[in-house]
PDB file of C-alpha atoms in Angstrom:
ATOM      1  CA  UNK A   1      69.860 -31.035 199.387  1.00 55.00           C
ATOM      2  CA  UNK A   2      66.043 -31.094 201.235  1.00 66.00           C
ATOM      3  CA  UNK A   3      66.832 -32.764 204.311  1.00 77.00           C
ATOM      4  CA  UNK A   4      64.168 -35.480 205.493  1.00 80.00           C
ATOM      5  CA  UNK A   5      62.776 -34.959 208.869  1.00 87.00           C
ATOM      6  CA  UNK A   6      63.454 -37.509 211.176  1.00 87.00           C
ATOM      7  CA  UNK A   7      59.983 -38.656 212.143  1.00 91.00           C
ATOM      8  CA  UNK A   8      59.880 -39.312 208.471  1.00 87.00           C
ATOM      9  CA  UNK A   9      62.905 -41.339 208.699  1.00 85.00           C
ATOM     10  CA  UNK A  10      61.981 -43.360 211.511  1.00 87.00           C
ATOM     11  CA  UNK A  11      58.359 -43.982 209.564  1.00 88.00           C
ATOM     12  CA  UNK A  12      60.247 -45.482 206.793  1.00 83.00           C
ATOM     13  CA  UNK A  13      62.178 -47.460 208.455  1.00 84.00           C
ATOM     14  CA  UNK A  14      58.854 -49.689 209.986  1.00 84.00           C
ATOM     15  CA  UNK A  15      56.669 -49.942 206.057  1.00 82.00           C
ATOM     16  CA  UNK A  16      58.501 -52.890 204.172  1.00 74.00           C
ATOM     17  CA  UNK A  17      60.025 -52.409 201.198  1.00 68.00           C
ATOM     18  CA  UNK A  18      57.396 -53.872 198.634  1.00 71.00           C
ATOM     19  CA  UNK A  19      54.719 -51.545 200.714  1.00 79.00           C
ATOM     20  CA  UNK A  20      56.740 -47.686 199.169  1.00 78.00           C
ATOM     21  CA  UNK A  21      57.022 -49.730 196.108  1.00 75.00           C
ATOM     22  CA  UNK A  22      53.189 -49.869 195.508  1.00 80.00           C
ATOM     23  CA  UNK A  23      52.699 -46.837 196.872  1.00 83.00           C
ATOM     24  CA  UNK A  24      54.979 -44.375 194.594  1.00 82.00           C
ATOM     25  CA  UNK A  25      53.227 -47.017 191.379  1.00 82.00           C
ATOM     26  CA  UNK A  26      50.429 -45.435 192.635  1.00 87.00           C
ATOM     27  CA  UNK A  27      51.579 -42.260 191.643  1.00 89.00           C
ATOM     28  CA  UNK A  28      52.631 -43.352 187.913  1.00 87.00           C
ATOM     29  CA  UNK A  29      56.431 -43.056 189.012  1.00 81.00           C
ATOM     30  CA  UNK A  30      58.419 -46.803 189.078  1.00 73.00           C
ATOM     31  CA  UNK A  31      59.302 -47.350 192.399  1.00 62.00           C
ATOM     32  CA  UNK A  32      61.295 -50.547 192.655  1.00 62.00           C
ATOM     33  CA  UNK A  33      64.637 -51.790 191.498  1.00 62.00           C
ATOM     34  CA  UNK A  34      65.744 -54.653 190.345  1.00 64.00           C
ATOM     35  CA  UNK A  35      65.080 -58.031 192.338  1.00 62.00           C
ATOM     36  CA  UNK A  36      68.426 -58.864 191.570  1.00 69.00           C
ATOM     37  CA  UNK A  37      69.579 -56.390 193.826  1.00 68.00           C
ATOM     38  CA  UNK A  38      70.751 -58.771 197.447  1.00 70.00           C
ATOM     39  CA  UNK A  39      71.593 -57.569 200.712  1.00 69.00           C
ATOM     40  CA  UNK A  40      75.673 -57.290 201.084  1.00 74.00           C
ATOM     41  CA  UNK A  41      75.684 -57.940 204.671  1.00 78.00           C
ATOM     42  CA  UNK A  42      73.295 -60.104 205.834  1.00 79.00           C
ATOM     43  CA  UNK A  43      72.119 -59.041 209.447  1.00 82.00           C
ATOM     44  CA  UNK A  44      72.868 -55.554 208.810  1.00 79.00           C
ATOM     45  CA  UNK A  45      69.126 -54.290 209.642  1.00 77.00           C
ATOM     46  CA  UNK A  46      66.961 -51.656 207.337  1.00 76.00           C
ATOM     47  CA  UNK A  47      68.373 -49.009 205.308  1.00 78.00           C
ATOM     48  CA  UNK A  48      66.506 -45.537 205.323  1.00 83.00           C
ATOM     49  CA  UNK A  49      67.834 -41.712 204.251  1.00 87.00           C
ATOM     50  CA  UNK A  50      67.193 -39.147 201.470  1.00 89.00           C
ATOM     51  CA  UNK A  51      68.094 -41.011 198.085  1.00 89.00           C
ATOM     52  CA  UNK A  52      71.198 -39.672 196.059  1.00 91.00           C
ATOM     53  CA  UNK A  53      71.199 -41.105 192.538  1.00 90.00           C
ATOM     54  CA  UNK A  54      74.299 -41.309 190.233  1.00 89.00           C
ATOM     55  CA  UNK A  55      74.827 -43.244 186.945  1.00 87.00           C
ATOM     56  CA  UNK A  56      78.419 -44.501 186.136  1.00 82.00           C
ATOM     57  CA  UNK A  57      79.140 -45.189 182.094  1.00 79.00           C
ATOM     58  CA  UNK A  58      81.349 -48.944 181.714  1.00 76.00           C
ATOM     59  CA  UNK A  59      83.852 -48.144 180.091  1.00 75.00           C
ATOM     60  CA  UNK A  60      86.951 -49.747 179.087  1.00 77.00           C
ATOM     61  CA  UNK A  61      89.829 -47.504 180.466  1.00 76.00           C
ATOM     62  CA  UNK A  62      90.556 -47.360 184.109  1.00 70.00           C
ATOM     63  CA  UNK A  63      89.109 -44.222 185.190  1.00 74.00           C
ATOM     64  CA  UNK A  64      87.671 -44.120 188.398  1.00 76.00           C
ATOM     65  CA  UNK A  65      84.011 -43.448 189.510  1.00 78.00           C
ATOM     66  CA  UNK A  66      83.955 -39.439 189.369  1.00 82.00           C
ATOM     67  CA  UNK A  67      80.431 -39.206 189.269  1.00 83.00           C
ATOM     68  CA  UNK A  68      79.984 -41.928 192.063  1.00 84.00           C
ATOM     69  CA  UNK A  69      82.620 -40.067 194.126  1.00 86.00           C
ATOM     70  CA  UNK A  70      81.290 -36.219 194.184  1.00 89.00           C
ATOM     71  CA  UNK A  71      77.688 -38.572 195.355  1.00 89.00           C
ATOM     72  CA  UNK A  72      79.296 -39.561 198.105  1.00 88.00           C
ATOM     73  CA  UNK A  73      81.829 -36.023 198.794  1.00 90.00           C
ATOM     74  CA  UNK A  74      78.606 -34.167 198.556  1.00 91.00           C
ATOM     75  CA  UNK A  75      75.911 -35.889 200.264  1.00 91.00           C
ATOM     76  CA  UNK A  76      74.230 -35.098 203.530  1.00 90.00           C
ATOM     77  CA  UNK A  77      75.008 -36.972 206.552  1.00 88.00           C
ATOM     78  CA  UNK A  78      71.908 -40.143 206.559  1.00 87.00           C
ATOM     79  CA  UNK A  79      72.512 -39.623 202.611  1.00 90.00           C
ATOM     80  CA  UNK A  80      71.761 -43.120 200.967  1.00 89.00           C
ATOM     81  CA  UNK A  81      73.731 -43.482 197.994  1.00 89.00           C
ATOM     82  CA  UNK A  82      72.432 -45.395 194.972  1.00 87.00           C
ATOM     83  CA  UNK A  83      75.077 -45.936 192.145  1.00 84.00           C
ATOM     84  CA  UNK A  84      73.993 -47.180 188.652  1.00 84.00           C
ATOM     85  CA  UNK A  85      76.557 -49.083 187.255  1.00 79.00           C
ATOM     86  CA  UNK A  86      75.181 -49.297 183.782  1.00 77.00           C
ATOM     87  CA  UNK A  87      74.757 -53.635 184.514  1.00 75.00           C
ATOM     88  CA  UNK A  88      78.512 -53.774 184.281  1.00 73.00           C
ATOM     89  CA  UNK A  89      79.587 -55.850 187.846  1.00 69.00           C
ATOM     90  CA  UNK A  90      82.302 -53.809 189.032  1.00 65.00           C
ATOM     91  CA  UNK A  91      82.582 -52.033 192.320  1.00 63.00           C
ATOM     92  CA  UNK A  92      82.174 -48.002 191.929  1.00 66.00           C
TER      93      UNK A  92
END
């Protein structure tokens, strides 16, 4: 996994999410997530770090979210793990 220099992360912490999304979009990539995503811990502050993305597929089976658990275990310290739960309103 590529590490990101602390000065780069510090710079991102003071830039608005909308500005980052706009800059990414200028490169032809969708740079934002759904507007339905909300802060779960008000007052927790800014979150910035290298993203680790995971997609879990909803199932009727009682199974652990193996991909998400592996991503959490294998991510470098300071990583931000982003989990796509396929639209399911569940904890992963």
